[in-house]
Tab-separated table of C-alpha atoms and ligand atoms in Angstrom:
chain	number	residue	atom	x	y	z
A	1	UNK	CA	214.454	159.845	172.083
A	2	UNK	CA	216.805	156.832	172.312
A	3	UNK	CA	219.792	156.603	174.632
A	4	UNK	CA	223.379	155.642	173.781
A	5	UNK	CA	226.338	154.934	176.074
A	6	UNK	CA	229.689	155.565	174.322
A	7	UNK	CA	233.063	154.480	175.733
A	8	UNK	CA	236.261	156.410	174.952
A	9	UNK	CA	234.133	159.481	174.221
A	10	UNK	CA	236.700	162.260	174.749
A	11	UNK	CA	238.440	162.169	171.345
A	12	UNK	CA	238.628	160.460	167.971
A	13	UNK	CA	235.717	158.304	166.860
A	14	UNK	CA	234.098	158.295	170.303
A	15	UNK	CA	233.835	162.090	170.366
A	16	UNK	CA	232.378	162.069	166.841
A	17	UNK	CA	229.780	159.473	167.900
A	18	UNK	CA	228.772	161.801	170.763
A	19	UNK	CA	228.630	164.813	168.426
A	20	UNK	CA	226.430	163.069	165.843
A	21	UNK	CA	224.095	161.296	168.278
A	22	UNK	CA	223.636	164.519	170.264
A	23	UNK	CA	222.899	166.464	167.063
A	24	UNK	CA	220.301	163.803	166.173
A	25	UNK	CA	218.608	164.434	169.513
A	26	UNK	CA	219.661	161.276	171.349
A	27	UNK	CA	220.364	161.135	175.067
A	28	UNK	CA	224.107	160.456	175.289
A	29	UNK	CA	226.063	159.004	178.211
A	30	UNK	CA	229.723	159.631	177.443
A	31	UNK	CA	232.293	157.498	179.298
A	32	UNK	CA	235.840	158.885	179.595
A	33	UNK	CA	238.911	157.985	181.610
A	34	UNK	CA	239.641	161.549	182.716
A	35	UNK	CA	236.637	163.924	182.600
A	36	UNK	CA	238.763	166.881	183.782
A	37	UNK	CA	240.856	166.801	180.604
A	38	UNK	CA	237.981	166.158	178.165
A	39	UNK	CA	237.544	169.797	177.106
A	40	UNK	CA	235.880	169.231	173.709
A	41	UNK	CA	233.409	166.804	175.246
A	42	UNK	CA	232.677	169.241	178.082
A	43	UNK	CA	231.893	171.926	175.495
A	44	UNK	CA	229.524	169.540	173.713
A	45	UNK	CA	227.822	168.674	177.001
A	46	UNK	CA	227.471	172.388	177.776
A	47	UNK	CA	225.730	173.046	174.457
A	48	UNK	CA	223.587	169.869	174.473
A	49	UNK	CA	221.664	169.225	177.672
A	50	UNK	CA	221.208	165.614	176.534
A	51	UNK	CA	224.944	164.767	176.934
A	52	UNK	CA	226.208	163.563	180.323
A	53	UNK	CA	229.874	162.875	180.982
A	54	UNK	CA	230.857	159.949	183.239
A	55	UNK	CA	234.198	158.706	184.520
A	56	UNK	CA	234.845	155.277	182.977
A	57	UNK	CA	238.063	153.318	182.628
A	58	UNK	CA	237.075	150.206	180.683
A	59	UNK	CA	240.278	148.430	181.769
A	60	UNK	CA	239.042	148.592	185.375
A	61	UNK	CA	236.157	146.298	186.388
A	62	UNK	CA	235.378	148.454	189.458
A	63	UNK	CA	235.007	151.523	187.237
A	64	UNK	CA	232.637	149.615	184.907
A	65	UNK	CA	230.621	148.403	187.915
A	66	UNK	CA	230.399	151.903	189.389
A	67	UNK	CA	228.920	153.331	186.178
A	68	UNK	CA	226.528	150.382	185.777
A	69	UNK	CA	225.296	151.036	189.338
A	70	UNK	CA	224.980	154.778	188.656
A	71	UNK	CA	222.885	154.064	185.542
A	72	UNK	CA	220.827	151.224	187.095
A	73	UNK	CA	217.241	151.464	185.841
A	74	UNK	CA	218.223	153.652	182.863
A	75	UNK	CA	217.282	151.924	179.583
A	76	UNK	CA	220.213	152.012	177.120
A	77	UNK	CA	219.185	151.518	173.491
A	78	UNK	CA	222.748	151.275	172.173
A	79	UNK	CA	225.770	150.238	174.222
A	80	UNK	CA	228.668	151.401	172.073
A	81	UNK	CA	232.037	149.801	172.825
A	82	UNK	CA	234.363	152.248	171.089
A	83	UNK	CA	237.352	152.676	173.454
A	84	UNK	CA	240.480	151.042	172.126
A	85	UNK	CA	244.259	151.119	172.195
A	86	UNK	CA	246.675	150.312	169.385
A	87	UNK	CA	249.734	149.463	171.473
A	88	UNK	CA	253.320	150.288	170.499
A	89	UNK	CA	253.634	151.451	166.888
A	90	UNK	CA	256.539	149.802	165.052
A	91	UNK	CA	256.459	152.268	162.129
A	92	UNK	CA	255.919	155.672	163.722
A	93	UNK	CA	257.627	155.092	167.081
A	94	UNK	CA	260.159	152.351	166.196
A	95	UNK	CA	258.669	150.489	169.173
A	96	UNK	CA	258.843	146.760	168.369
A	97	UNK	CA	257.127	145.321	171.424
A	98	UNK	CA	254.254	143.826	169.399
A	99	UNK	CA	256.484	142.479	166.627
A	100	UNK	CA	257.642	138.865	166.480
A	101	UNK	CA	261.060	138.379	168.087
A	102	UNK	CA	260.655	141.334	170.482
A	103	UNK	CA	257.185	140.615	171.890
A	104	UNK	CA	256.346	141.978	175.323
A	105	UNK	CA	253.801	140.011	177.361
A	106	UNK	CA	252.742	143.083	179.375
A	107	UNK	CA	251.880	144.907	176.135
A	108	UNK	CA	249.840	141.962	174.878
A	109	UNK	CA	247.915	141.819	178.154
A	110	UNK	CA	247.226	145.541	178.452
A	111	UNK	CA	245.980	145.853	174.854
A	112	UNK	CA	243.856	142.726	175.241
A	113	UNK	CA	242.354	144.109	178.456
A	114	UNK	CA	240.950	147.200	176.698
A	115	UNK	CA	240.164	145.853	173.228
A	116	UNK	CA	238.994	142.301	173.909
A	117	UNK	CA	237.927	141.908	177.513
A	118	UNK	CA	236.347	145.319	178.150
A	119	UNK	CA	233.550	145.091	175.526
A	120	UNK	CA	232.493	141.747	177.012
A	121	UNK	CA	232.719	143.100	180.560
A	122	UNK	CA	230.665	146.149	179.505
A	123	UNK	CA	228.031	143.854	177.993
A	124	UNK	CA	227.812	141.826	181.201
A	125	UNK	CA	227.555	144.936	183.356
A	126	UNK	CA	224.952	146.750	181.211
A	127	UNK	CA	222.880	143.864	179.815
A	128	UNK	CA	219.838	144.666	181.981
A	129	UNK	CA	219.801	148.320	180.898
A	130	UNK	CA	220.082	147.263	177.240
A	131	UNK	CA	217.367	144.604	177.655
A	132	UNK	CA	215.053	147.219	179.181
A	133	UNK	CA	215.383	149.556	176.161
A	134	UNK	CA	213.328	149.763	172.958
A	135	UNK	CA	216.223	149.121	170.509
A	136	UNK	CA	218.320	146.587	172.504
A	137	UNK	CA	221.657	146.867	170.645
A	138	UNK	CA	225.310	146.399	171.520
A	139	UNK	CA	227.818	147.731	168.974
A	140	UNK	CA	231.540	147.060	169.191
A	141	UNK	CA	234.176	148.887	167.159
A	142	UNK	CA	236.645	146.266	166.018
A	143	UNK	CA	239.132	146.458	163.136
A	144	UNK	CA	239.776	144.608	159.898
A	145	UNK	CA	243.335	144.180	161.237
A	146	UNK	CA	241.725	141.452	163.419
A	147	UNK	CA	240.356	139.695	160.318
A	148	UNK	CA	242.281	136.465	159.715
A	149	UNK	CA	240.898	136.264	156.164
A	150	UNK	CA	241.944	139.798	155.269
A	151	UNK	CA	245.377	139.510	156.924
A	152	UNK	CA	246.053	136.325	154.920
A	153	UNK	CA	244.744	137.844	151.684
A	154	UNK	CA	246.896	140.965	152.080
A	155	UNK	CA	249.924	139.051	153.389
A	156	UNK	CA	249.986	141.162	156.572
A	157	UNK	CA	251.685	140.028	159.773
A	158	UNK	CA	252.974	141.717	162.925
A	159	UNK	CA	250.973	143.962	165.294
A	160	UNK	CA	250.319	140.899	167.444
A	161	UNK	CA	248.728	142.621	170.424
A	162	UNK	CA	246.286	144.710	168.397
A	163	UNK	CA	245.530	142.039	165.783
A	164	UNK	CA	244.900	139.285	168.361
A	165	UNK	CA	242.774	141.534	170.588
A	166	UNK	CA	240.471	142.503	167.702
A	167	UNK	CA	240.139	138.867	166.551
A	168	UNK	CA	239.299	137.943	170.135
A	169	UNK	CA	236.627	140.609	170.492
A	170	UNK	CA	235.089	139.473	167.197
A	171	UNK	CA	234.599	135.906	168.400
A	172	UNK	CA	233.353	137.166	171.778
A	173	UNK	CA	230.752	139.403	170.122
A	174	UNK	CA	229.689	136.674	167.688
A	175	UNK	CA	229.126	134.364	170.684
A	176	UNK	CA	227.221	137.122	172.441
A	177	UNK	CA	224.909	137.417	169.416
A	178	UNK	CA	223.916	133.797	170.034
A	179	UNK	CA	223.692	134.092	173.814
A	180	UNK	CA	221.602	137.291	173.831
A	181	UNK	CA	219.338	136.513	170.851
A	182	UNK	CA	216.646	135.019	173.131
A	183	UNK	CA	216.435	138.391	174.899
A	184	UNK	CA	216.069	140.233	171.584
A	185	UNK	CA	219.485	141.921	171.948
A	186	UNK	CA	221.344	142.478	168.664
A	187	UNK	CA	225.133	142.643	168.373
A	188	UNK	CA	226.932	144.750	165.765
A	189	UNK	CA	230.652	144.215	165.041
A	190	UNK	CA	232.187	146.972	162.940
A	191	UNK	CA	235.377	148.138	161.259
A	192	UNK	CA	235.315	151.955	160.999
A	193	UNK	CA	237.783	152.006	158.084
A	194	UNK	CA	241.152	153.757	158.273
A	195	UNK	CA	240.216	157.060	159.886
A	196	UNK	CA	242.103	160.306	160.635
A	197	UNK	CA	242.329	160.177	164.445
A	198	UNK	CA	245.282	159.940	166.836
A	199	UNK	CA	245.197	156.184	166.248
A	200	UNK	CA	244.671	156.291	162.471
A	201	UNK	CA	247.204	159.089	161.906
A	202	UNK	CA	247.172	162.004	159.447
A	203	UNK	CA	247.567	159.857	156.284
A	204	UNK	CA	244.257	158.026	156.844
A	205	UNK	CA	241.836	158.568	153.933
A	206	UNK	CA	238.596	158.747	155.924
A	207	UNK	CA	237.296	161.580	158.099
A	208	UNK	CA	235.693	160.761	161.455
A	209	UNK	CA	232.526	162.487	160.174
A	210	UNK	CA	232.165	160.081	157.215
A	211	UNK	CA	233.113	156.952	159.153
A	212	UNK	CA	230.702	157.677	162.002
A	213	UNK	CA	227.859	158.664	159.662
A	214	UNK	CA	228.293	155.223	158.067
A	215	UNK	CA	228.531	153.397	161.382
A	216	UNK	CA	225.432	155.146	162.719
A	217	UNK	CA	223.545	153.910	159.651
A	218	UNK	CA	224.842	150.364	160.294
A	219	UNK	CA	223.719	150.535	163.924
A	220	UNK	CA	220.347	151.952	162.857
A	221	UNK	CA	219.702	149.005	160.519
A	222	UNK	CA	221.105	146.347	162.910
A	223	UNK	CA	218.501	143.594	163.225
A	224	UNK	CA	218.166	139.859	163.801
A	225	UNK	CA	219.645	139.042	160.366
A	226	UNK	CA	222.728	141.259	160.726
A	227	UNK	CA	223.366	140.489	164.414
A	228	UNK	CA	226.740	138.807	164.942
A	229	UNK	CA	228.072	139.815	161.509
A	230	UNK	CA	231.357	141.703	160.962
A	231	UNK	CA	230.758	144.727	158.717
A	232	UNK	CA	232.702	147.734	157.516
A	233	UNK	CA	231.462	151.293	158.079
A	234	UNK	CA	230.027	151.277	154.526
A	235	UNK	CA	228.095	148.037	155.083
A	236	UNK	CA	230.396	145.701	153.141
A	237	UNK	CA	231.192	142.429	154.951
A	238	UNK	CA	234.629	141.771	156.483
A	239	UNK	CA	235.806	138.129	156.465
A	240	UNK	CA	236.473	136.626	159.900
B	1	NAP	N1	241.238	155.247	163.579
B	1	NAP	C1	241.281	154.147	162.839
B	1	NAP	O1	241.780	154.169	161.697
B	1	NAP	C2	240.701	152.865	163.361
B	1	NAP	C3	240.697	151.761	162.482
B	1	NAP	C4	240.141	150.563	162.932
B	1	NAP	C5	239.596	150.477	164.193
B	1	NAP	N2	239.628	151.558	165.046
B	1	NAP	C6	239.022	151.399	166.374
B	1	NAP	O2	238.130	152.481	166.620
B	1	NAP	C7	238.059	152.737	168.032
B	1	NAP	C8	238.314	154.222	168.278
B	1	NAP	O3	239.597	154.533	167.765
B	1	NAP	P1	240.124	156.028	167.520
B	1	NAP	O4	240.693	156.056	166.163
B	1	NAP	O5	239.090	157.003	167.934
B	1	NAP	O6	241.353	156.046	168.567
B	1	NAP	P2	241.951	157.226	169.459
B	1	NAP	O7	241.809	158.524	168.740
B	1	NAP	O8	243.296	156.751	169.858
B	1	NAP	O9	240.976	157.243	170.729
B	1	NAP	C9	240.920	156.121	171.570
B	1	NAP	C10	239.885	156.384	172.648
B	1	NAP	O10	239.809	155.225	173.502
B	1	NAP	C11	239.949	155.669	174.832
B	1	NAP	N3	240.486	154.666	175.749
B	1	NAP	C12	241.644	153.971	175.651
B	1	NAP	N4	241.801	153.182	176.727
B	1	NAP	C13	240.710	153.385	177.515
B	1	NAP	C14	240.294	152.880	178.756
B	1	NAP	N5	241.039	151.998	179.454
B	1	NAP	N6	239.110	153.292	179.267
B	1	NAP	C15	238.348	154.192	178.600
B	1	NAP	N7	238.701	154.734	177.441
B	1	NAP	C16	239.879	154.340	176.897
B	1	NAP	C17	240.868	156.893	174.751
B	1	NAP	O11	240.813	157.644	175.942
B	1	NAP	P3	242.105	158.477	176.503
B	1	NAP	O12	242.069	159.805	175.804
B	1	NAP	O13	241.855	158.548	177.971
B	1	NAP	O14	243.330	157.690	176.143
B	1	NAP	C18	240.258	157.574	173.542
B	1	NAP	O15	239.091	158.267	173.905
B	1	NAP	C19	239.111	151.816	168.678
B	1	NAP	O16	238.471	150.677	169.188
B	1	NAP	C20	240.015	151.450	167.519
B	1	NAP	O17	240.678	150.220	167.721
B	1	NAP	C21	240.166	152.748	164.647
């Protein structure tokens, strides 16, 4: 059975990825910042022998390196960059640190570190394990909020830290599709839709179950032609 490594696997979309891949019989390596407080994931690992929980803080290069060393020689069919942070929420929390006029450089940097830099750092650290696998795929969960075309079309501004970090990861992953094509590694860039998680909030229309079922289908069909494209969970294209 294939192997997947999921980041941010303790809750939200990451936990649902683990649940669905484990149910499909995959070997799952689940990376979490704090294994001791990942109770739902621990329960999944207890009921599925194919799920292993690892400590992984994607904002910390040493943590990424430590897991890459621990999994050296383990082929990874799908490296799944899911971990993400939204940053201060202007609506819900009245926190304006990613709104124009009250921008906070530390917020921009910390959000960028997780959303933009970490997927690239993960790819660098795990490229040999991915190259050694049968499927050879790297999937990154981005957001249509990082789409310049969609932001312009909808007349949406603000959310500078989150929006810029997702645009940045898109261009990084598109470049990676070119750089890793000679090794037969395919890169998927996906928007999961607006989903009911801690990040998406209770008003989101999509369930994690539906979003992840769609994304798993996208990852399944990822090939040379779709590598480096930006797609929604349902397969429709997102403009850059
Ligand atoms: N939900 C939506 O509507 C939506 C829409 C578009 C895109 N997305 C994207 O989908 C992905 C998953 O989002 P979600 O809705 O599941 O969010 P979530 O419920 O807030 O979960 C975020 C996950 O990322 C992890 N994480 C954050 N920083 C990390 C770090 N430094 N190292 C390792 N893990 C870290 C969190 O771990 P902790 O528990 O330790 O904080 C948590 O497991 C994100 O990339 C997000 O940007 C979500």
